[in-house]
């Protein structure tokens, strides 16, 4: 095996009824004045927010609420959250929702602990986070994996740039993971979440760094498990077994475990973020649109890796190495289409784009050609443009 460092300090409370352990987790992790961050209202409609408030009240924990986080969360809104946290004197931020809410909570925690620094400085890379407040999570969707990840992704509404920062200060103190809280999810969100979970593992799996057999096998098992449970979850969103498998896979796929001993690529994520930044499309859908185009562009560089993926994830074992590699790419896209997910710009609903827009996306992705993204196949501005062209139909 290759050398690695693994740090995943988040306490996980998983299973039916886990929600009722939230107040105890807040206390255990030192929260006495909690700012609850939530989204557009699903947690109000489901009654979850009221139940959590009652639990905090009963435990004598003071709280204030800050709602209105939208998918592809905005930096300006997170700044409002920093003000709310400071005004309330919060010593913990509790995210109740999905990746957008959790990432906003992380930004609020960084801002509230560093009131002399605008959070935009962290996202621009001009400042690094040196301290933060603890973040707790009550998860309502299996998708982004932010409940255990070291990332937080925000869109800067002034530039249209969607980007993340990676720091161990982004690791939540605890995550309450009660699969029953996902039972109210719309089908489209379940499907996009499935794609995101798969991509967090696939963006780590495609690598030239061999010699990590256990990591590879964990990744393949995780992908097979998600594939096995995806259609069940979409057929019946109250299927506890299916939803619980997806929820745990969502965390493991992005806490670092499926990429130990190798560099992370994440080129497809970066290509997708530009689509979300410009067109405000759902994160998971941005990934299914870009992955096939990316894979067809790069697979000839490492056909054996793609053939292994085809065999161990999709049971494709017939044909030459190149044929099997292409077979795995086809199977993946067919599966996503069966879940109702898009694999090109038209299916994404943004239509075929002109060359100027594709160049803009390639510029944004590579900082106007100043950097490459991804490491499996470094994506320069010219490569990004070619890959966007492949998805542009
Ligand atoms: O806002 P509300 O009303 O709560 O509705 C949300 C939102 O409309 C809804 N929803 C969530 N749980 C629900 C529910 N509706 C009914 N019942 C429930 N139980 O789902 C919609 C999407 O929510 P969002 O939080 O955006 O979903 P997701 O968890 O997929 O997060 C996506 C965001 O996370 C970022 C993405 O870029 C995107 O901005 N990511 C964060 C990562 C990280 N921090 O590690 C890694 C990922 O790669 C990703 O980039
Ligand atoms: Zn993702």
Short mmCIF file of C-alpha atoms and ligand atoms in Angstrom, two decimals:
data_model
loop_
_atom_site.label_atom_id
_atom_site.label_comp_id
_atom_site.label_asym_id
_atom_site.label_seq_id
_atom_site.Cartn_x
_atom_site.Cartn_y
_atom_site.Cartn_z
CA UNK A 1 0.00 0.00 0.00
CA UNK A 2 1.01 3.59 -0.50
CA UNK A 3 1.47 5.90 2.49
CA UNK A 4 -1.50 7.99 3.59
CA UNK A 5 -2.83 10.21 6.34
CA UNK A 6 -6.45 9.85 7.36
CA UNK A 7 -8.24 12.21 9.71
CA UNK A 8 -11.98 11.93 10.10
CA UNK A 9 -12.93 13.12 13.57
CA UNK A 10 -16.69 13.49 13.06
CA UNK A 11 -18.80 11.55 15.56
CA UNK A 12 -21.49 9.63 13.66
CA UNK A 13 -24.86 8.90 15.24
CA UNK A 14 -26.63 6.69 12.69
CA UNK A 15 -30.00 5.00 12.47
CA UNK A 16 -33.70 5.18 13.27
CA UNK A 17 -34.40 7.73 15.97
CA UNK A 18 -30.90 9.23 15.81
CA UNK A 19 -32.58 12.62 15.46
CA UNK A 20 -33.65 12.48 19.13
CA UNK A 21 -29.97 12.40 20.18
CA UNK A 22 -29.21 15.84 18.73
CA UNK A 23 -29.38 17.85 21.95
CA UNK A 24 -27.12 15.34 23.70
CA UNK A 25 -24.59 15.60 20.87
CA UNK A 26 -24.67 19.40 21.05
CA UNK A 27 -23.92 19.25 24.77
CA UNK A 28 -21.22 16.62 24.35
CA UNK A 29 -19.42 18.84 21.85
CA UNK A 30 -19.66 21.95 24.01
CA UNK A 31 -22.56 23.83 22.41
CA UNK A 32 -24.44 26.16 24.74
CA UNK A 33 -25.64 28.82 22.27
CA UNK A 34 -26.49 27.27 18.93
CA UNK A 35 -27.24 28.93 15.60
CA UNK A 36 -29.42 26.53 13.60
CA UNK A 37 -28.86 26.89 9.83
CA UNK A 38 -31.43 25.49 7.41
CA UNK A 39 -32.57 25.78 3.80
CA UNK A 40 -35.67 26.71 1.85
CA UNK A 41 -38.19 25.18 4.21
CA UNK A 42 -38.27 21.37 3.81
CA UNK A 43 -37.29 20.98 7.47
CA UNK A 44 -40.08 23.34 8.51
CA UNK A 45 -42.67 21.45 6.46
CA UNK A 46 -41.52 18.04 7.75
CA UNK A 47 -41.69 19.21 11.36
CA UNK A 48 -38.00 18.35 11.91
CA UNK A 49 -36.98 21.89 12.84
CA UNK A 50 -39.72 22.17 15.46
CA UNK A 51 -38.77 18.80 16.95
CA UNK A 52 -35.11 19.81 17.18
CA UNK A 53 -36.04 23.15 18.76
CA UNK A 54 -38.14 21.33 21.36
CA UNK A 55 -35.23 19.02 22.10
CA UNK A 56 -32.80 21.90 22.58
CA UNK A 57 -35.33 23.73 24.76
CA UNK A 58 -35.81 20.68 26.93
CA UNK A 59 -32.04 20.39 27.37
CA UNK A 60 -31.75 24.07 28.29
CA UNK A 61 -29.67 24.94 25.23
CA UNK A 62 -30.18 28.46 23.84
CA UNK A 63 -30.64 28.71 20.08
CA UNK A 64 -31.43 31.08 17.22
CA UNK A 65 -32.41 30.15 13.67
CA UNK A 66 -31.02 31.23 10.31
CA UNK A 67 -32.88 29.86 7.28
CA UNK A 68 -33.02 30.52 3.56
CA UNK A 69 -29.96 28.65 2.30
CA UNK A 70 -30.51 27.83 -1.38
CA UNK A 71 -29.00 24.98 -3.39
CA UNK A 72 -25.62 26.09 -4.81
CA UNK A 73 -25.33 28.27 -1.68
CA UNK A 74 -24.30 31.88 -2.01
CA UNK A 75 -21.45 33.59 -0.22
CA UNK A 76 -23.55 36.73 0.46
CA UNK A 77 -26.08 34.64 2.34
CA UNK A 78 -23.34 32.97 4.38
CA UNK A 79 -22.09 36.46 5.29
CA UNK A 80 -25.56 37.20 6.66
CA UNK A 81 -25.23 34.03 8.69
CA UNK A 82 -21.94 35.23 10.15
CA UNK A 83 -23.71 38.41 11.30
CA UNK A 84 -26.54 36.37 12.82
CA UNK A 85 -24.07 34.11 14.65
CA UNK A 86 -22.13 37.10 15.99
CA UNK A 87 -25.28 38.90 17.11
CA UNK A 88 -26.50 35.81 18.94
CA UNK A 89 -23.09 34.99 20.39
CA UNK A 90 -23.22 31.46 19.00
CA UNK A 91 -20.62 28.94 20.18
CA UNK A 92 -21.81 26.20 17.79
CA UNK A 93 -23.44 26.12 14.36
CA UNK A 94 -26.01 23.36 13.77
CA UNK A 95 -26.72 22.57 10.12
CA UNK A 96 -30.10 20.93 9.47
CA UNK A 97 -30.28 19.88 5.83
CA UNK A 98 -28.04 18.82 2.98
CA UNK A 99 -24.72 19.87 1.48
CA UNK A 100 -25.78 23.46 0.78
CA UNK A 101 -26.88 24.02 4.35
CA UNK A 102 -23.87 22.24 5.82
CA UNK A 103 -21.42 24.19 3.65
CA UNK A 104 -23.09 27.45 4.64
CA UNK A 105 -22.87 26.41 8.29
CA UNK A 106 -19.15 25.73 7.86
CA UNK A 107 -18.66 29.17 6.31
CA UNK A 108 -20.66 30.79 9.10
CA UNK A 109 -18.53 28.95 11.68
CA UNK A 110 -15.31 30.20 10.07
CA UNK A 111 -16.64 33.74 9.81
CA UNK A 112 -18.01 33.85 13.34
CA UNK A 113 -14.67 32.70 14.75
CA UNK A 114 -12.76 35.30 12.68
CA UNK A 115 -14.90 38.42 12.72
CA UNK A 116 -12.04 40.57 11.43
CA UNK A 117 -11.76 38.48 8.22
CA UNK A 118 -14.35 38.45 5.43
CA UNK A 119 -15.15 34.81 4.54
CA UNK A 120 -14.48 35.63 0.88
CA UNK A 121 -10.79 35.81 1.84
CA UNK A 122 -10.87 32.12 2.76
CA UNK A 123 -12.56 31.11 -0.50
CA UNK A 124 -10.17 33.21 -2.59
CA UNK A 125 -7.22 31.53 -0.89
CA UNK A 126 -5.81 34.83 0.37
CA UNK A 127 -6.33 33.65 3.97
CA UNK A 128 -6.37 30.18 5.49
CA UNK A 129 -8.73 29.15 8.24
CA UNK A 130 -6.82 28.98 11.54
CA UNK A 131 -9.78 28.57 13.89
CA UNK A 132 -13.49 28.00 13.66
CA UNK A 133 -16.56 27.17 15.70
CA UNK A 134 -17.72 23.55 15.99
CA UNK A 135 -20.35 22.53 13.45
CA UNK A 136 -22.97 19.86 14.14
CA UNK A 137 -25.09 18.32 11.39
CA UNK A 138 -28.55 16.81 11.21
CA UNK A 139 -28.50 15.31 7.73
CA UNK A 140 -31.64 15.18 5.57
CA UNK A 141 -30.27 13.95 2.22
CA UNK A 142 -27.71 11.37 1.12
CA UNK A 143 -25.56 13.18 -1.41
CA UNK A 144 -22.72 15.65 -0.89
CA UNK A 145 -21.00 13.91 2.01
CA UNK A 146 -20.33 17.30 3.60
CA UNK A 147 -21.41 15.83 6.96
CA UNK A 148 -17.95 14.26 7.29
CA UNK A 149 -15.89 15.91 4.54
CA UNK A 150 -13.17 18.53 4.82
CA UNK A 151 -14.75 20.65 2.04
CA UNK A 152 -17.19 23.52 1.82
CA UNK A 153 -18.42 24.82 -1.54
CA UNK A 154 -19.93 28.26 -2.10
CA UNK A 155 -20.88 30.31 -5.13
CA UNK A 156 -19.62 33.87 -5.27
CA UNK A 157 -22.64 35.61 -6.79
CA UNK A 158 -20.53 38.55 -7.98
CA UNK A 159 -18.22 36.46 -10.16
CA UNK A 160 -20.44 33.42 -10.75
CA UNK A 161 -17.54 31.28 -9.52
CA UNK A 162 -18.45 28.18 -7.54
CA UNK A 163 -15.53 26.82 -5.56
CA UNK A 164 -14.61 24.93 -2.45
CA UNK A 165 -12.00 25.10 0.25
CA UNK A 166 -10.50 22.05 1.90
CA UNK A 167 -9.42 22.26 5.52
CA UNK A 168 -9.76 20.03 8.56
CA UNK A 169 -11.66 22.93 10.16
CA UNK A 170 -14.45 21.91 7.76
CA UNK A 171 -14.85 18.54 9.48
CA UNK A 172 -18.07 18.66 11.52
CA UNK A 173 -17.89 17.74 15.20
CA UNK A 174 -20.84 15.36 14.86
CA UNK A 175 -23.34 14.16 12.30
CA UNK A 176 -26.80 12.88 13.14
CA UNK A 177 -27.70 10.48 10.33
CA UNK A 178 -31.27 9.26 10.53
CA UNK A 179 -32.29 7.74 7.18
CA UNK A 180 -35.98 8.33 7.94
CA UNK A 181 -35.31 12.07 7.58
CA UNK A 182 -34.76 11.50 3.86
CA UNK A 183 -38.26 10.05 3.29
CA UNK A 184 -39.62 13.44 2.12
CA UNK A 185 -37.04 13.89 -0.67
CA UNK A 186 -38.21 14.52 -4.23
CA UNK A 187 -37.08 11.82 -6.70
CA UNK A 188 -34.86 14.21 -8.61
CA UNK A 189 -32.89 15.03 -5.45
CA UNK A 190 -32.50 11.34 -4.58
CA UNK A 191 -31.15 10.67 -8.08
CA UNK A 192 -28.77 13.63 -8.02
CA UNK A 193 -27.56 12.51 -4.61
CA UNK A 194 -26.85 9.01 -5.94
CA UNK A 195 -24.78 10.49 -8.76
CA UNK A 196 -22.81 12.69 -6.36
CA UNK A 197 -22.06 9.75 -4.06
CA UNK A 198 -20.81 7.70 -7.01
CA UNK A 199 -18.72 10.58 -8.33
CA UNK A 200 -16.98 11.20 -5.00
CA UNK A 201 -15.66 7.67 -5.25
CA UNK A 202 -15.06 7.73 -9.02
CA UNK A 203 -13.21 11.06 -8.85
CA UNK A 204 -10.79 9.23 -6.55
CA UNK A 205 -10.80 5.83 -8.29
CA UNK A 206 -9.39 6.97 -11.62
CA UNK A 207 -5.73 7.26 -10.80
CA UNK A 208 -2.33 6.19 -12.05
CA UNK A 209 -1.17 5.43 -8.50
CA UNK A 210 -1.49 1.66 -8.17
CA UNK A 211 -0.77 -0.53 -5.15
CA UNK A 212 -3.81 0.38 -3.06
CA UNK A 213 -5.81 -2.79 -3.52
CA UNK A 214 -7.94 -2.38 -0.40
CA UNK A 215 -8.83 1.18 -1.34
CA UNK A 216 -9.79 0.00 -4.83
CA UNK A 217 -11.95 -2.81 -3.46
CA UNK A 218 -13.69 -0.52 -0.98
CA UNK A 219 -14.44 1.88 -3.84
CA UNK A 220 -15.81 -0.88 -6.06
CA UNK A 221 -17.93 -2.33 -3.26
CA UNK A 222 -19.32 1.10 -2.44
CA UNK A 223 -20.23 1.75 -6.07
CA UNK A 224 -21.92 -1.65 -6.40
CA UNK A 225 -23.87 -1.06 -3.20
CA UNK A 226 -25.10 2.33 -4.38
CA UNK A 227 -26.07 0.88 -7.78
CA UNK A 228 -27.91 -2.01 -6.09
CA UNK A 229 -29.97 0.28 -3.86
CA UNK A 230 -30.52 3.25 -6.17
CA UNK A 231 -33.57 1.97 -8.02
CA UNK A 232 -35.18 0.72 -4.81
CA UNK A 233 -34.79 4.17 -3.28
CA UNK A 234 -36.31 5.83 -6.32
CA UNK A 235 -39.18 3.34 -6.47
CA UNK A 236 -40.02 3.91 -2.80
CA UNK A 237 -38.40 6.79 -0.97
CA UNK A 238 -39.58 5.27 2.33
CA UNK A 239 -37.51 2.12 1.77
CA UNK A 240 -35.43 2.32 4.94
CA UNK A 241 -32.90 -0.29 3.87
CA UNK A 242 -32.19 1.44 0.58
CA UNK A 243 -32.07 4.93 2.06
CA UNK A 244 -29.80 3.85 4.91
CA UNK A 245 -27.32 2.19 2.52
CA UNK A 246 -27.22 5.36 0.42
CA UNK A 247 -26.81 7.57 3.46
CA UNK A 248 -23.79 5.73 4.83
CA UNK A 249 -22.23 5.34 1.38
CA UNK A 250 -22.63 9.10 0.95
CA UNK A 251 -20.42 9.79 3.94
CA UNK A 252 -17.83 7.10 3.28
CA UNK A 253 -17.53 8.15 -0.36
CA UNK A 254 -16.37 11.63 0.63
CA UNK A 255 -14.67 11.34 4.02
CA UNK A 256 -11.44 10.31 2.31
CA UNK A 257 -11.71 6.57 2.87
CA UNK A 258 -12.23 5.64 -0.80
CA UNK A 259 -9.13 7.53 -1.86
CA UNK A 260 -6.47 6.50 0.67
CA UNK A 261 -2.96 6.24 -0.70
CA UNK A 262 -3.47 8.30 -3.83
CA UNK A 263 -4.06 11.81 -5.09
CA UNK A 264 -7.60 12.99 -5.62
CA UNK A 265 -8.50 13.93 -9.18
CA UNK A 266 -11.81 15.81 -8.93
CA UNK A 267 -11.48 17.22 -12.44
CA UNK A 268 -15.06 16.25 -13.25
CA UNK A 269 -16.27 18.07 -10.14
CA UNK A 270 -14.45 21.22 -11.24
CA UNK A 271 -15.93 21.00 -14.76
CA UNK A 272 -19.37 20.51 -13.20
CA UNK A 273 -18.99 23.40 -10.74
CA UNK A 274 -18.67 25.81 -13.67
CA UNK A 275 -22.00 24.59 -15.03
CA UNK A 276 -23.63 25.12 -11.63
CA UNK A 277 -21.97 28.54 -11.28
CA UNK A 278 -23.25 29.72 -14.66
CA UNK A 279 -26.59 27.93 -14.98
CA UNK A 280 -27.47 27.17 -11.33
CA UNK A 281 -27.99 23.49 -12.15
CA UNK A 282 -28.11 20.80 -9.46
CA UNK A 283 -24.67 19.56 -8.47
CA UNK A 284 -25.28 15.84 -9.13
CA UNK A 285 -26.71 16.56 -12.59
CA UNK A 286 -23.71 18.71 -13.48
CA UNK A 287 -21.51 15.68 -12.76
CA UNK A 288 -23.44 13.12 -14.82
CA UNK A 289 -23.32 15.54 -17.76
CA UNK A 290 -19.55 15.98 -17.55
CA UNK A 291 -18.36 12.49 -16.55
CA UNK A 292 -19.08 10.65 -19.82
CA UNK A 293 -17.47 13.43 -21.86
CA UNK A 294 -14.45 13.43 -19.56
CA UNK A 295 -14.17 9.62 -19.55
CA UNK A 296 -14.31 9.33 -23.36
CA UNK A 297 -11.65 12.01 -23.62
CA UNK A 298 -9.21 10.44 -21.15
CA UNK A 299 -9.74 6.66 -21.10
CA UNK A 300 -7.14 5.87 -23.76
CA UNK A 301 -4.54 7.17 -21.31
CA UNK A 302 -5.26 4.30 -18.90
CA UNK A 303 -7.59 1.80 -20.57
CA UNK A 304 -6.70 -0.91 -18.01
CA UNK A 305 -8.05 1.22 -15.20
CA UNK A 306 -11.30 1.79 -17.04
CA UNK A 307 -11.49 -1.92 -17.91
CA UNK A 308 -11.07 -2.80 -14.23
CA UNK A 309 -13.88 -0.36 -13.38
CA UNK A 310 -16.05 -1.99 -16.08
CA UNK A 311 -15.39 -5.50 -14.77
CA UNK A 312 -15.60 -4.91 -11.02
CA UNK A 313 -18.44 -2.41 -10.98
CA UNK A 314 -20.53 -3.34 -14.04
CA UNK A 315 -19.56 -7.00 -14.74
CA UNK A 316 -18.36 -6.08 -18.23
CA UNK A 317 -15.74 -8.69 -19.11
CA UNK A 318 -16.01 -9.33 -22.85
CA UNK A 319 -13.90 -7.77 -25.60
CA UNK A 320 -10.53 -6.08 -25.82
CA UNK A 321 -9.29 -3.84 -23.04
CA UNK A 322 -10.45 -0.74 -24.95
CA UNK A 323 -13.86 -2.28 -25.67
CA UNK A 324 -14.36 -3.16 -22.01
CA UNK A 325 -13.25 0.34 -20.99
CA UNK A 326 -15.82 1.87 -23.35
CA UNK A 327 -18.40 -0.67 -22.12
CA UNK A 328 -17.99 0.57 -18.53
CA UNK A 329 -18.48 4.17 -19.61
CA UNK A 330 -21.63 3.17 -21.55
CA UNK A 331 -23.02 1.19 -18.59
CA UNK A 332 -22.50 4.12 -16.25
CA UNK A 333 -24.30 6.55 -18.54
CA UNK A 334 -27.13 4.09 -19.20
CA UNK A 335 -27.60 3.66 -15.46
CA UNK A 336 -27.74 7.40 -14.88
CA UNK A 337 -30.24 7.80 -17.71
CA UNK A 338 -32.40 5.11 -16.12
CA UNK A 339 -32.40 7.20 -12.94
CA UNK A 340 -33.63 10.17 -14.99
CA UNK A 341 -30.29 11.98 -14.89
CA UNK A 342 -28.88 13.98 -17.82
CA UNK A 343 -25.73 13.05 -19.73
CA UNK A 344 -25.48 16.07 -22.06
CA UNK A 345 -26.32 19.78 -22.11
CA UNK A 346 -29.69 19.31 -23.79
CA UNK A 347 -30.82 16.77 -21.20
CA UNK A 348 -29.54 19.09 -18.48
CA UNK A 349 -32.05 21.65 -19.76
CA UNK A 350 -29.54 24.36 -20.69
CA UNK A 351 -29.56 23.59 -24.44
CA UNK A 352 -26.66 23.54 -26.86
CA UNK A 353 -24.26 26.38 -26.02
CA UNK A 354 -22.30 28.63 -28.38
CA UNK A 355 -18.51 28.48 -28.57
CA UNK A 356 -18.09 31.71 -26.55
CA UNK A 357 -19.94 30.17 -23.59
CA UNK A 358 -17.85 27.00 -23.76
CA UNK A 359 -14.70 29.14 -23.76
CA UNK A 360 -16.02 31.07 -20.75
CA UNK A 361 -16.59 27.78 -18.87
CA UNK A 362 -13.09 26.56 -19.78
CA UNK A 363 -11.61 29.90 -18.68
CA UNK A 364 -13.41 29.81 -15.34
CA UNK A 365 -12.44 26.19 -14.72
CA UNK A 366 -8.73 26.80 -15.32
CA UNK A 367 -8.48 30.38 -14.06
CA UNK A 368 -8.04 31.68 -17.64
CA UNK A 369 -5.50 28.98 -18.43
CA UNK A 370 -3.28 29.77 -15.44
CA UNK A 371 -3.79 26.33 -13.87
CA UNK A 372 -4.79 22.80 -14.74
CA UNK A 373 -7.39 20.86 -12.78
CA UNK A 374 -7.39 17.16 -11.94
CA UNK A 375 -4.33 14.94 -11.79
CA UNK A 376 -5.36 11.68 -13.55
CA UNK A 377 -5.41 13.67 -16.79
CA UNK A 378 -4.46 17.30 -16.09
CA UNK A 379 -7.17 19.46 -17.62
CA UNK A 380 -5.75 22.57 -19.27
CA UNK A 381 -7.93 25.29 -20.75
CA UNK A 382 -7.76 23.62 -24.18
CA UNK A 383 -8.64 20.22 -22.74
CA UNK A 384 -11.52 21.67 -20.71
CA UNK A 385 -12.86 23.28 -23.87
CA UNK A 386 -12.69 19.97 -25.75
CA UNK A 387 -14.49 18.16 -22.93
CA UNK A 388 -17.23 20.81 -22.73
CA UNK A 389 -17.63 20.45 -26.52
CA UNK A 390 -18.12 16.68 -26.11
CA UNK A 391 -21.00 17.29 -23.65
CA UNK A 392 -22.50 20.08 -25.76
CA UNK A 393 -25.29 18.32 -27.63
O1 LIG B 1 -33.66 23.86 1.00
P1 LIG B 1 -34.65 22.83 1.43
O2 LIG B 1 -36.04 23.33 1.46
O3 LIG B 1 -34.25 22.13 2.68
O4 LIG B 1 -34.68 21.71 0.24
C1 LIG B 1 -33.54 21.03 -0.19
C2 LIG B 1 -32.98 21.56 -1.51
O5 LIG B 1 -34.00 22.12 -2.28
C3 LIG B 1 -33.96 19.63 -0.56
N1 LIG B 1 -33.97 18.71 0.57
C4 LIG B 1 -32.93 18.33 1.35
N2 LIG B 1 -33.34 17.41 2.22
C5 LIG B 1 -34.67 17.23 2.02
C6 LIG B 1 -35.08 18.06 0.96
N3 LIG B 1 -36.35 18.11 0.51
C7 LIG B 1 -37.25 17.31 1.11
N4 LIG B 1 -36.91 16.45 2.12
C8 LIG B 1 -35.65 16.38 2.58
N5 LIG B 1 -35.34 15.50 3.54
O6 LIG B 1 -32.99 19.19 -1.48
C9 LIG B 1 -32.53 20.30 -2.22
C10 LIG B 1 -31.03 20.21 -2.38
O7 LIG B 1 -30.37 20.41 -1.16
P2 LIG B 1 -28.78 20.54 -1.14
O8 LIG B 1 -28.37 20.79 0.25
O9 LIG B 1 -28.36 21.50 -2.19
O10 LIG B 1 -28.35 19.07 -1.62
P3 LIG B 1 -27.00 18.31 -1.56
O11 LIG B 1 -26.84 17.62 -0.27
O12 LIG B 1 -26.94 17.55 -2.80
O13 LIG B 1 -25.86 19.44 -1.57
C11 LIG B 1 -25.40 20.00 -2.76
C12 LIG B 1 -24.40 21.08 -2.47
O14 LIG B 1 -23.25 20.54 -1.81
C13 LIG B 1 -22.07 20.86 -2.56
C14 LIG B 1 -22.60 20.97 -3.97
O15 LIG B 1 -21.70 21.64 -4.81
C15 LIG B 1 -23.89 21.71 -3.77
O16 LIG B 1 -23.67 23.09 -3.63
N6 LIG B 1 -21.04 19.87 -2.32
C16 LIG B 1 -20.44 19.89 -1.13
C17 LIG B 1 -19.41 19.03 -0.84
C18 LIG B 1 -18.71 19.07 0.45
N7 LIG B 1 -18.91 20.11 1.24
O17 LIG B 1 -17.93 18.16 0.79
C19 LIG B 1 -18.91 18.05 -1.81
C20 LIG B 1 -19.75 17.89 -3.02
O18 LIG B 1 -18.93 17.49 -4.08
C21 LIG B 1 -20.51 19.09 -3.41
O19 LIG B 1 -19.71 19.96 -4.21
ZN1 LIG B 2 -19.90 16.26 -5.32
#
